[in-house]
Amino acid sequence: MTSKISFYIKLIRSDIRHRGWLSALSCTVLFLLMPVYTMLYLSTYTERTSDLILYFPRLLNGGPMGYLQATIAVLAVLSALTGFSYIHSREKTDFFHSLPVKRTAWFGTTWLSGLLIVLIPYLICSILTITVGAVSKGMTAALIGRCAEAVLGGILAFFVLYNASVFALMLTGRTVTALLASLAVIVYPFLALTLVSALENTFYNTFYSDGLHLSDKLAGYLSPVGLFSALISQSNAGTLSFAVLAAAVLMSVLLIAASVLVYRIYPSETAGTSIVFPIIAPILKVLICIPSALFVSLIIQDLMMLSDNKWLPLLSLLAAVIICAVIDFIYTMDLKLLVKSWKSSLLSVMGVLAVLCFFQFDLIGYDTYIPDEKDVESISFCPDSFRNYFSYPESEHGLVPSSGYFAPEDMTDTLYALALSGIDNLEKGLTPKNVYDTDDNTEVCFSALFRYRLSNGRTVNRQYALTYSDAAGALKELMESQEYRKQIFPIFEIDEESVSSISLSDIYKKSEELKLDKEQRLSLLDAYKTDVLTVDADTFTDSRSLGELEISFPNPVLKEHGSVTEDGMVTYDTAGFSYYGDGSSFVPQLYLYPEYENTLALLEEYGYTPRTEIDPEDVSSITLYPAGNAAEDGRRDDLISRLSDTAVINYDEFSSEMDITVTAQEDIELILSSMDCYAGGILDDGSVHPDYMEVQFKSGNMAGYSLKI
């Protein structure tokens, strides 16, 4: 007598033999992409052996150009489709279900054989790949642990997509439909969740996301494709989190349970139909159509670079109609029956319209919302100019902060009033999206980010368009606080003892390293800090700088989190930024104002006085680039008429742009007299100089400047 275990093992073996072609395909492709590619890769690997731990685990689930990652996904879908394809044939379904074997047993043996067909070759190829690495470059305990984590991530990533595809198969009666359903189950949650932030960004003028939007975070945990991506990337980077592991296991358990339940009631007579449960067909159609139509319209709008949303409703409705027709055709495979399910199509179109109206008319008051002042603990204020004015040293989190610092609590009232002025500007039609495109403003405006830290621990992000006068007044009040100055100025984040060099750049914009000993460097930095803390607040908004200092210092974060090459250089990647150098950080743009008496006095004592004017004798040529409308409004006619005949003027009638190159000494002196001084205000003060000029020095150096109006 054959035991149940032996019987089920025979069923599994039979199913694996029946799908021998998939086993052969899995073995061949994985063997080529894992151990074979690894041998080729390591044979040309020129980095230090100690760096292998950073790159080798990627060969176990990511592979060259992500090919292995894509292969794992394709094999997961193929394994599910080939294993349960028999339920799409009425004859096969009747035969299998007529045998004295419970449906749950049929499901379990088929499901398990699908796993083994791919995972056994994957594990064998992983072991071979690790062996190749050990033979070629050696293997450490740390690297073995990272490799095991990468293999675990690959297995779980396969597991998630496999179970999602199996669940999709249980809802369909055709293999082609099952393939489309698998794509829908895998991608749909991710698409629907990320669509929320995409629509908010499109319709809401004050929307700002720092990468922590709730719907985007949920998409990484509640969608198979999001979990698949997170499992692959985190495991090969050695950062696999418990939250992702738990979400992968929980989602797989839910998908398996749902698949078993559906399979137990799977009606054999519906094999060969698109949807085995007709009652859910219109529901699925509506659920798929609404986010898909909106997503497609947003993609089209982005590809066509349309700046406004006036075409979005038409594109969305057109996409909804087409998607409904495609889904109906998949259901019926008959063009004559497309109008039969007009009710669900109408509901889909109305759903798209409802979503568009919800965001277009801001029914929840997102743009005008501001937290109650009594609930606000602190506010962070960061105008666009901060990102150009401040340059912070690299850290393990990347180049930060890009969204400003929270002001002291006693400054909350000031920033709250400034935020209210931003909402007033919004109601007048001035938004962060059009603030730089509007030409008829009597005041100069710019965009600024506000972050409200609430008493319940939540942070609310908004961006507003502000006038210079309002922002300058509020910023001057903020700058009265030394605590706030210490927060936002990068000089206070630098360890003075670690500074290796200081360079000076003046109006010539050529950096020169100051020949100072350590004591002199410390004195200069102390003087700079003193000036930053003691000068009047008006200095930062109204004064124009004479030049800037640049500080260099060894950054241990780079060496700790980066990799050291054989030539002693450091490579470091984080938050989208790449670094390659000797492990030193450079902090430029430490501006020098005329009011910085202590710093300027020390520089003069050390023999380095910033130059405030350009000597015409040092210039070989100047090229002017007036703004596009300069020729039309005649703004530069007076200056051009005063140039000598040697000036070369090039004018493009099609674009209304021109450039003027001068080499004569008198022309150079004339233009230099109209040159704007060295920039460096903490706010763009509205003295907008749209005309640009390039100065070519006889020394070979070239620098760009603005031209006064």
PDB file of N, CA, C and O in Angstrom, residues 2-23 79 82-84 86 96 101 104-120 162:
ATOM      1  N   THR A   2       0.518   2.205  -0.824  1.00  0.00           N
ATOM      2  CA  THR A   2       1.293   3.449  -0.938  1.00  0.00           C
ATOM      3  C   THR A   2       0.792   4.461   0.080  1.00  0.00           C
ATOM      4  O   THR A   2      -0.411   4.729   0.162  1.00  0.00           O
ATOM      5  N   SER A   3       1.706   5.020   0.865  1.00  0.00           N
ATOM      6  CA  SER A   3       1.323   6.035   1.843  1.00  0.00           C
ATOM      7  C   SER A   3       0.964   7.331   1.140  1.00  0.00           C
ATOM      8  O   SER A   3       1.304   7.555  -0.029  1.00  0.00           O
ATOM      9  N   LYS A   4       0.258   8.183   1.883  1.00  0.00           N
ATOM     10  CA  LYS A   4      -0.136   9.474   1.310  1.00  0.00           C
ATOM     11  C   LYS A   4       1.079  10.307   0.931  1.00  0.00           C
ATOM     12  O   LYS A   4       1.099  10.965  -0.111  1.00  0.00           O
ATOM     13  N   ILE A   5       2.104  10.273   1.787  1.00  0.00           N
ATOM     14  CA  ILE A   5       3.300  11.069   1.505  1.00  0.00           C
ATOM     15  C   ILE A   5       3.957  10.590   0.219  1.00  0.00           C
ATOM     16  O   ILE A   5       4.330  11.390  -0.647  1.00  0.00           O
ATOM     17  N   SER A   6       4.078   9.268   0.065  1.00  0.00           N
ATOM     18  CA  SER A   6       4.678   8.725  -1.156  1.00  0.00           C
ATOM     19  C   SER A   6       3.835   9.069  -2.376  1.00  0.00           C
ATOM     20  O   SER A   6       4.358   9.383  -3.460  1.00  0.00           O
ATOM     21  N   PHE A   7       2.519   9.034  -2.197  1.00  0.00           N
ATOM     22  CA  PHE A   7       1.621   9.359  -3.304  1.00  0.00           C
ATOM     23  C   PHE A   7       1.802  10.809  -3.753  1.00  0.00           C
ATOM     24  O   PHE A   7       1.895  11.094  -4.951  1.00  0.00           O
ATOM     25  N   TYR A   8       1.862  11.705  -2.769  1.00  0.00           N
ATOM     26  CA  TYR A   8       2.025  13.119  -3.112  1.00  0.00           C
ATOM     27  C   TYR A   8       3.393  13.386  -3.726  1.00  0.00           C
ATOM     28  O   TYR A   8       3.529  14.222  -4.638  1.00  0.00           O
ATOM     29  N   ILE A   9       4.413  12.677  -3.247  1.00  0.00           N
ATOM     30  CA  ILE A   9       5.743  12.839  -3.840  1.00  0.00           C
ATOM     31  C   ILE A   9       5.729  12.388  -5.298  1.00  0.00           C
ATOM     32  O   ILE A   9       6.338  13.032  -6.167  1.00  0.00           O
ATOM     33  N   LYS A  10       5.028  11.299  -5.565  1.00  0.00           N
ATOM     34  CA  LYS A  10       4.922  10.838  -6.952  1.00  0.00           C
ATOM     35  C   LYS A  10       4.190  11.857  -7.818  1.00  0.00           C
ATOM     36  O   LYS A  10       4.543  12.068  -8.989  1.00  0.00           O
ATOM     37  N   LEU A  11       3.162  12.483  -7.265  1.00  0.00           N
ATOM     38  CA  LEU A  11       2.447  13.521  -8.018  1.00  0.00           C
ATOM     39  C   LEU A  11       3.360  14.697  -8.337  1.00  0.00           C
ATOM     40  O   LEU A  11       3.333  15.246  -9.446  1.00  0.00           O
ATOM     41  N   ILE A  12       4.169  15.076  -7.346  1.00  0.00           N
ATOM     42  CA  ILE A  12       5.090  16.194  -7.556  1.00  0.00           C
ATOM     43  C   ILE A  12       6.123  15.840  -8.620  1.00  0.00           C
ATOM     44  O   ILE A  12       6.410  16.630  -9.523  1.00  0.00           O
ATOM     45  N   ARG A  13       6.687  14.602  -8.531  1.00  0.00           N
ATOM     46  CA  ARG A  13       7.668  14.177  -9.529  1.00  0.00           C
ATOM     47  C   ARG A  13       7.047  14.133 -10.919  1.00  0.00           C
ATOM     48  O   ARG A  13       7.669  14.545 -11.903  1.00  0.00           O
ATOM     49  N   SER A  14       5.825  13.651 -10.978  1.00  0.00           N
ATOM     50  CA  SER A  14       5.143  13.569 -12.273  1.00  0.00           C
ATOM     51  C   SER A  14       4.937  14.958 -12.874  1.00  0.00           C
ATOM     52  O   SER A  14       5.134  15.163 -14.075  1.00  0.00           O
ATOM     53  N   ASP A  15       4.545  15.905 -12.024  1.00  0.00           N
ATOM     54  CA  ASP A  15       4.330  17.268 -12.515  1.00  0.00           C
ATOM     55  C   ASP A  15       5.642  17.896 -12.970  1.00  0.00           C
ATOM     56  O   ASP A  15       5.680  18.586 -13.986  1.00  0.00           O
ATOM     57  N   ILE A  16       6.721  17.647 -12.236  1.00  0.00           N
ATOM     58  CA  ILE A  16       8.023  18.203 -12.629  1.00  0.00           C
ATOM     59  C   ILE A  16       8.480  17.605 -13.955  1.00  0.00           C
ATOM     60  O   ILE A  16       8.999  18.314 -14.822  1.00  0.00           O
ATOM     61  N   ARG A  17       8.286  16.273 -14.137  1.00  0.00           N
ATOM     62  CA  ARG A  17       8.654  15.644 -15.416  1.00  0.00           C
ATOM     63  C   ARG A  17       7.803  16.200 -16.549  1.00  0.00           C
ATOM     64  O   ARG A  17       8.298  16.416 -17.664  1.00  0.00           O
ATOM     65  N   HIS A  18       6.535  16.438 -16.255  1.00  0.00           N
ATOM     66  CA  HIS A  18       5.640  16.984 -17.275  1.00  0.00           C
ATOM     67  C   HIS A  18       6.091  18.378 -17.724  1.00  0.00           C
ATOM     68  O   HIS A  18       5.901  18.757 -18.879  1.00  0.00           O
ATOM     69  N   ARG A  19       6.680  19.109 -16.802  1.00  0.00           N
ATOM     70  CA  ARG A  19       7.183  20.462 -17.130  1.00  0.00           C
ATOM     71  C   ARG A  19       8.710  20.466 -17.221  1.00  0.00           C
ATOM     72  O   ARG A  19       9.378  21.382 -16.757  1.00  0.00           O
ATOM     73  N   GLY A  20       9.246  19.443 -17.835  1.00  0.00           N
ATOM     74  CA  GLY A  20      10.694  19.321 -17.955  1.00  0.00           C
ATOM     75  C   GLY A  20      11.327  20.469 -18.716  1.00  0.00           C
ATOM     76  O   GLY A  20      12.462  20.886 -18.420  1.00  0.00           O
ATOM     77  N   TRP A  21      10.590  20.999 -19.694  1.00  0.00           N
ATOM     78  CA  TRP A  21      11.152  22.111 -20.477  1.00  0.00           C
ATOM     79  C   TRP A  21      11.387  23.338 -19.604  1.00  0.00           C
ATOM     80  O   TRP A  21      12.370  24.061 -19.790  1.00  0.00           O
ATOM     81  N   LEU A  22      10.486  23.566 -18.618  1.00  0.00           N
ATOM     82  CA  LEU A  22      10.668  24.710 -17.725  1.00  0.00           C
ATOM     83  C   LEU A  22      11.858  24.471 -16.792  1.00  0.00           C
ATOM     84  O   LEU A  22      12.611  25.399 -16.489  1.00  0.00           O
ATOM     85  N   SER A  23      12.026  23.229 -16.359  1.00  0.00           N
ATOM     86  CA  SER A  23      13.186  22.914 -15.525  1.00  0.00           C
ATOM     87  C   SER A  23      14.481  23.157 -16.295  1.00  0.00           C
ATOM     88  O   SER A  23      15.437  23.733 -15.762  1.00  0.00           O
ATOM     89  N   SER A  79       6.159  29.710 -14.036  1.00  0.00           N
ATOM     90  CA  SER A  79       5.958  28.540 -13.188  1.00  0.00           C
ATOM     91  C   SER A  79       4.504  28.425 -12.746  1.00  0.00           C
ATOM     92  O   SER A  79       3.936  27.329 -12.710  1.00  0.00           O
ATOM     93  N   THR A  82       2.253  27.600 -16.076  1.00  0.00           N
ATOM     94  CA  THR A  82       2.378  26.225 -16.582  1.00  0.00           C
ATOM     95  C   THR A  82       1.860  25.200 -15.583  1.00  0.00           C
ATOM     96  O   THR A  82       1.383  24.136 -15.975  1.00  0.00           O
ATOM     97  N   GLY A  83       1.954  25.506 -14.299  1.00  0.00           N
ATOM     98  CA  GLY A  83       1.512  24.542 -13.301  1.00  0.00           C
ATOM     99  C   GLY A  83       0.016  24.393 -13.233  1.00  0.00           C
ATOM    100  O   GLY A  83      -0.512  23.274 -13.119  1.00  0.00           O
ATOM    101  N   PHE A  84      -0.685  25.506 -13.300  1.00  0.00           N
ATOM    102  CA  PHE A  84      -2.141  25.462 -13.119  1.00  0.00           C
ATOM    103  C   PHE A  84      -2.896  25.685 -14.430  1.00  0.00           C
ATOM    104  O   PHE A  84      -4.090  25.979 -14.409  1.00  0.00           O
ATOM    105  N   TYR A  86      -3.913  23.563 -16.402  1.00  0.00           N
ATOM    106  CA  TYR A  86      -4.915  22.511 -16.634  1.00  0.00           C
ATOM    107  C   TYR A  86      -6.319  22.961 -16.240  1.00  0.00           C
ATOM    108  O   TYR A  86      -7.318  22.434 -16.758  1.00  0.00           O
ATOM    109  N   PHE A  96      -8.969  15.562 -13.788  1.00  0.00           N
ATOM    110  CA  PHE A  96      -8.238  15.664 -12.530  1.00  0.00           C
ATOM    111  C   PHE A  96      -9.184  15.667 -11.325  1.00  0.00           C
ATOM    112  O   PHE A  96      -8.916  15.035 -10.302  1.00  0.00           O
ATOM    113  N   VAL A 101      -8.760  12.373  -5.359  1.00  0.00           N
ATOM    114  CA  VAL A 101      -7.774  13.236  -4.694  1.00  0.00           C
ATOM    115  C   VAL A 101      -8.454  14.572  -4.410  1.00  0.00           C
ATOM    116  O   VAL A 101      -9.101  15.156  -5.302  1.00  0.00           O
ATOM    117  N   THR A 104      -7.632  20.321  -2.548  1.00  0.00           N
ATOM    118  CA  THR A 104      -6.551  20.937  -1.777  1.00  0.00           C
ATOM    119  C   THR A 104      -5.238  20.214  -2.024  1.00  0.00           C
ATOM    120  O   THR A 104      -4.173  20.843  -2.115  1.00  0.00           O
ATOM    121  N   ALA A 105      -5.303  18.877  -2.148  1.00  0.00           N
ATOM    122  CA  ALA A 105      -4.090  18.100  -2.417  1.00  0.00           C
ATOM    123  C   ALA A 105      -3.558  18.392  -3.811  1.00  0.00           C
ATOM    124  O   ALA A 105      -2.340  18.532  -4.006  1.00  0.00           O
ATOM    125  N   TRP A 106      -4.465  18.482  -4.802  1.00  0.00           N
ATOM    126  CA  TRP A 106      -4.032  18.841  -6.154  1.00  0.00           C
ATOM    127  C   TRP A 106      -3.356  20.210  -6.149  1.00  0.00           C
ATOM    128  O   TRP A 106      -2.301  20.390  -6.767  1.00  0.00           O
ATOM    129  N   PHE A 107      -3.971  21.127  -5.455  1.00  0.00           N
ATOM    130  CA  PHE A 107      -3.395  22.478  -5.405  1.00  0.00           C
ATOM    131  C   PHE A 107      -2.014  22.438  -4.756  1.00  0.00           C
ATOM    132  O   PHE A 107      -1.053  23.039  -5.260  1.00  0.00           O
ATOM    133  N   GLY A 108      -1.894  21.740  -3.606  1.00  0.00           N
ATOM    134  CA  GLY A 108      -0.633  21.725  -2.882  1.00  0.00           C
ATOM    135  C   GLY A 108       0.497  21.103  -3.669  1.00  0.00           C
ATOM    136  O   GLY A 108       1.626  21.627  -3.685  1.00  0.00           O
ATOM    137  N   THR A 109       0.234  19.969  -4.346  1.00  0.00           N
ATOM    138  CA  THR A 109       1.298  19.318  -5.110  1.00  0.00           C
ATOM    139  C   THR A 109       1.725  20.154  -6.314  1.00  0.00           C
ATOM    140  O   THR A 109       2.915  20.270  -6.608  1.00  0.00           O
ATOM    141  N   THR A 110       0.758  20.737  -7.003  1.00  0.00           N
ATOM    142  CA  THR A 110       1.091  21.582  -8.158  1.00  0.00           C
ATOM    143  C   THR A 110       1.833  22.839  -7.718  1.00  0.00           C
ATOM    144  O   THR A 110       2.819  23.256  -8.350  1.00  0.00           O
ATOM    145  N   TRP A 111       1.368  23.434  -6.644  1.00  0.00           N
ATOM    146  CA  TRP A 111       2.005  24.643  -6.123  1.00  0.00           C
ATOM    147  C   TRP A 111       3.441  24.361  -5.687  1.00  0.00           C
ATOM    148  O   TRP A 111       4.360  25.113  -6.010  1.00  0.00           O
ATOM    149  N   LEU A 112       3.648  23.254  -4.996  1.00  0.00           N
ATOM    150  CA  LEU A 112       4.985  22.928  -4.499  1.00  0.00           C
ATOM    151  C   LEU A 112       5.933  22.568  -5.636  1.00  0.00           C
ATOM    152  O   LEU A 112       7.112  22.959  -5.625  1.00  0.00           O
ATOM    153  N   SER A 113       5.444  21.838  -6.620  1.00  0.00           N
ATOM    154  CA  SER A 113       6.307  21.484  -7.753  1.00  0.00           C
ATOM    155  C   SER A 113       6.745  22.727  -8.522  1.00  0.00           C
ATOM    156  O   SER A 113       7.878  22.806  -9.013  1.00  0.00           O
ATOM    157  N   GLY A 114       5.851  23.727  -8.622  1.00  0.00           N
ATOM    158  CA  GLY A 114       6.225  24.971  -9.277  1.00  0.00           C
ATOM    159  C   GLY A 114       7.343  25.689  -8.557  1.00  0.00           C
ATOM    160  O   GLY A 114       8.229  26.295  -9.192  1.00  0.00           O
ATOM    161  N   LEU A 115       7.326  25.638  -7.230  1.00  0.00           N
ATOM    162  CA  LEU A 115       8.421  26.230  -6.452  1.00  0.00           C
ATOM    163  C   LEU A 115       9.733  25.488  -6.687  1.00  0.00           C
ATOM    164  O   LEU A 115      10.779  26.099  -6.912  1.00  0.00           O
ATOM    165  N   LEU A 116       9.663  24.146  -6.628  1.00  0.00           N
ATOM    166  CA  LEU A 116      10.886  23.351  -6.729  1.00  0.00           C
ATOM    167  C   LEU A 116      11.543  23.468  -8.101  1.00  0.00           C
ATOM    168  O   LEU A 116      12.773  23.440  -8.207  1.00  0.00           O
ATOM    169  N   ILE A 117      10.736  23.592  -9.138  1.00  0.00           N
ATOM    170  CA  ILE A 117      11.277  23.670 -10.500  1.00  0.00           C
ATOM    171  C   ILE A 117      12.235  24.844 -10.651  1.00  0.00           C
ATOM    172  O   ILE A 117      13.235  24.763 -11.377  1.00  0.00           O
ATOM    173  N   VAL A 118      11.968  25.934  -9.961  1.00  0.00           N
ATOM    174  CA  VAL A 118      12.810  27.126 -10.085  1.00  0.00           C
ATOM    175  C   VAL A 118      13.775  27.265  -8.915  1.00  0.00           C
ATOM    176  O   VAL A 118      14.959  27.579  -9.104  1.00  0.00           O
ATOM    177  N   LEU A 119      13.306  27.020  -7.714  1.00  0.00           N
ATOM    178  CA  LEU A 119      14.141  27.308  -6.545  1.00  0.00           C
ATOM    179  C   LEU A 119      15.301  26.331  -6.383  1.00  0.00           C
ATOM    180  O   LEU A 119      16.375  26.721  -5.899  1.00  0.00           O
ATOM    181  N   ILE A 120      15.133  25.087  -6.764  1.00  0.00           N
ATOM    182  CA  ILE A 120      16.260  24.149  -6.675  1.00  0.00           C
ATOM    183  C   ILE A 120      17.394  24.573  -7.609  1.00  0.00           C
ATOM    184  O   ILE A 120      18.561  24.652  -7.181  1.00  0.00           O
ATOM    185  N   TYR A 162       5.235  34.583  -7.474  1.00  0.00           N
ATOM    186  CA  TYR A 162       4.659  33.274  -7.790  1.00  0.00           C
ATOM    187  C   TYR A 162       3.258  33.144  -7.190  1.00  0.00           C
ATOM    188  O   TYR A 162       2.310  32.733  -7.869  1.00  0.00           O
TER     189      TYR A 162
END
